[in-house]
Amino acid sequence: MTYEELFQEVKTLFQKADVSEIKEHIAFQFNIEGEGEGIFYAEISDGKLFIEPYEYYDRDVIFTMTAQVLLNIAKGKQNPKTAYLTGKLKIEGSIEKALVLQKLIG
């Protein structure tokens, strides 16, 4: 899987999320390692979700993982907390804001 394919699939999956009740600003950066390597971000601002294939410098949280782990989380096949506890997902930044990731996966 290429970075472009991964980005499009994750963007499609995340855009199904209802973030309308989240009024604070939260920016997640996803660092993908291995196959499909690259960086993109998801930003929630005033109840709207934006996903772009760029690095986000004013981010609240950085998630680092493989493409497969991200896809499994995005599809609801992998619990992000379990991925973190087993070392498949690394989190840097605000753990409180990192927990909002659950909203993106329904």
mmCIF file of C-alpha atoms in Angstrom:
data_model
loop_
_atom_site.group_PDB
_atom_site.id
_atom_site.type_symbol
_atom_site.label_atom_id
_atom_site.label_comp_id
_atom_site.label_asym_id
_atom_site.label_seq_id
_atom_site.Cartn_x
_atom_site.Cartn_y
_atom_site.Cartn_z
ATOM 1 C CA MET A 1 0.000 0.000 0.000
ATOM 2 C CA THR A 2 1.333 3.420 -0.928
ATOM 3 C CA TYR A 3 1.143 6.489 1.295
ATOM 4 C CA GLU A 4 -1.456 8.035 -1.033
ATOM 5 C CA GLU A 5 -3.683 4.940 -0.854
ATOM 6 C CA LEU A 6 -3.374 4.809 2.926
ATOM 7 C CA PHE A 7 -4.144 8.507 3.306
ATOM 8 C CA GLN A 8 -7.265 8.312 1.121
ATOM 9 C CA GLU A 9 -8.595 5.225 2.902
ATOM 10 C CA VAL A 10 -8.051 6.679 6.377
ATOM 11 C CA LYS A 11 -9.509 10.031 5.327
ATOM 12 C CA THR A 12 -12.635 8.289 4.044
ATOM 13 C CA LEU A 13 -12.984 6.285 7.267
ATOM 14 C CA PHE A 14 -12.395 9.244 9.599
ATOM 15 C CA GLN A 15 -14.762 11.560 7.716
ATOM 16 C CA LYS A 16 -17.662 9.360 8.801
ATOM 17 C CA ALA A 17 -17.097 10.511 12.400
ATOM 18 C CA ASP A 18 -19.489 12.948 14.025
ATOM 19 C CA VAL A 19 -17.305 15.537 15.734
ATOM 20 C CA SER A 20 -19.978 18.248 15.822
ATOM 21 C CA GLU A 21 -20.073 18.242 19.632
ATOM 22 C CA ILE A 22 -16.320 18.816 19.990
ATOM 23 C CA LYS A 23 -15.967 22.586 20.204
ATOM 24 C CA GLU A 24 -12.322 22.727 21.260
ATOM 25 C CA HIS A 25 -9.401 22.732 18.829
ATOM 26 C CA ILE A 26 -7.509 19.414 18.648
ATOM 27 C CA ALA A 27 -4.803 18.534 16.140
ATOM 28 C CA PHE A 28 -3.520 14.980 15.694
ATOM 29 C CA GLN A 29 -0.471 14.158 13.634
ATOM 30 C CA PHE A 30 -0.060 10.614 12.323
ATOM 31 C CA ASN A 31 3.482 9.422 11.620
ATOM 32 C CA ILE A 32 3.344 6.212 9.600
ATOM 33 C CA GLU A 33 6.373 3.931 9.648
ATOM 34 C CA GLY A 34 7.260 1.138 7.222
ATOM 35 C CA GLU A 35 5.050 0.422 4.231
ATOM 36 C CA GLY A 36 3.058 3.518 3.251
ATOM 37 C CA GLU A 37 5.429 5.705 5.273
ATOM 38 C CA GLY A 38 4.448 9.338 5.581
ATOM 39 C CA ILE A 39 2.854 12.013 7.746
ATOM 40 C CA PHE A 40 -0.643 13.497 7.784
ATOM 41 C CA TYR A 41 -2.890 15.245 10.254
ATOM 42 C CA ALA A 42 -6.471 15.352 11.431
ATOM 43 C CA GLU A 43 -7.722 18.571 12.989
ATOM 44 C CA ILE A 44 -10.978 19.164 14.826
ATOM 45 C CA SER A 45 -11.985 22.801 15.047
ATOM 46 C CA ASP A 46 -15.396 24.117 16.080
ATOM 47 C CA GLY A 47 -17.055 20.762 15.470
ATOM 48 C CA LYS A 48 -15.554 20.228 12.004
ATOM 49 C CA LEU A 49 -12.953 17.682 10.919
ATOM 50 C CA PHE A 50 -10.134 18.466 8.503
ATOM 51 C CA ILE A 51 -7.662 15.839 7.263
ATOM 52 C CA GLU A 52 -4.652 16.835 5.185
ATOM 53 C CA PRO A 53 -1.485 15.088 3.946
ATOM 54 C CA TYR A 54 0.938 17.423 5.714
ATOM 55 C CA GLU A 55 2.887 17.765 8.933
ATOM 56 C CA TYR A 56 1.073 19.879 11.530
ATOM 57 C CA TYR A 57 3.454 21.970 13.615
ATOM 58 C CA ASP A 58 0.998 23.153 16.283
ATOM 59 C CA ARG A 59 -0.268 19.663 17.061
ATOM 60 C CA ASP A 60 -1.559 18.410 20.390
ATOM 61 C CA VAL A 61 -0.717 14.755 19.844
ATOM 62 C CA ILE A 62 1.594 12.710 17.622
ATOM 63 C CA PHE A 63 0.617 9.111 16.922
ATOM 64 C CA THR A 64 3.353 6.870 15.495
ATOM 65 C CA MET A 65 2.480 3.420 14.113
ATOM 66 C CA THR A 66 2.505 1.242 11.010
ATOM 67 C CA ALA A 67 -0.076 1.613 8.268
ATOM 68 C CA GLN A 68 -1.679 -1.701 9.230
ATOM 69 C CA VAL A 69 -2.146 -0.664 12.857
ATOM 70 C CA LEU A 70 -3.707 2.630 11.747
ATOM 71 C CA LEU A 71 -6.077 0.865 9.363
ATOM 72 C CA ASN A 72 -7.060 -1.635 12.046
ATOM 73 C CA ILE A 73 -7.777 1.226 14.471
ATOM 74 C CA ALA A 74 -9.682 3.248 11.842
ATOM 75 C CA LYS A 75 -11.816 0.218 10.933
ATOM 76 C CA GLY A 76 -12.556 -0.559 14.587
ATOM 77 C CA LYS A 77 -10.625 -3.848 14.458
ATOM 78 C CA GLN A 78 -7.971 -2.675 16.950
ATOM 79 C CA ASN A 79 -8.589 -0.772 20.149
ATOM 80 C CA PRO A 80 -6.191 2.213 20.272
ATOM 81 C CA LYS A 81 -5.659 1.766 24.025
ATOM 82 C CA THR A 82 -4.640 -1.860 23.510
ATOM 83 C CA ALA A 83 -2.357 -0.874 20.614
ATOM 84 C CA TYR A 84 -0.705 1.683 22.900
ATOM 85 C CA LEU A 85 -0.297 -0.758 25.789
ATOM 86 C CA THR A 86 1.245 -3.395 23.509
ATOM 87 C CA GLY A 87 3.679 -0.911 21.942
ATOM 88 C CA LYS A 88 2.096 -0.928 18.478
ATOM 89 C CA LEU A 89 1.054 2.703 18.899
ATOM 90 C CA LYS A 90 3.304 5.414 20.308
ATOM 91 C CA ILE A 91 1.756 8.613 21.651
ATOM 92 C CA GLU A 92 3.577 11.881 22.207
ATOM 93 C CA GLY A 93 1.764 14.881 23.652
ATOM 94 C CA SER A 94 -1.557 15.251 25.470
ATOM 95 C CA ILE A 95 -2.936 11.863 26.482
ATOM 96 C CA GLU A 96 -6.245 13.537 27.341
ATOM 97 C CA LYS A 97 -6.599 14.851 23.790
ATOM 98 C CA ALA A 98 -5.287 11.559 22.381
ATOM 99 C CA LEU A 99 -8.340 9.843 23.864
ATOM 100 C CA VAL A 100 -10.537 11.902 21.509
ATOM 101 C CA LEU A 101 -9.239 9.597 18.738
ATOM 102 C CA GLN A 102 -12.007 7.206 19.833
ATOM 103 C CA LYS A 103 -14.530 9.707 18.400
ATOM 104 C CA LEU A 104 -12.962 9.375 14.952
ATOM 105 C CA ILE A 105 -13.456 5.618 14.913
ATOM 106 C CA GLY A 106 -17.018 5.698 16.158
#
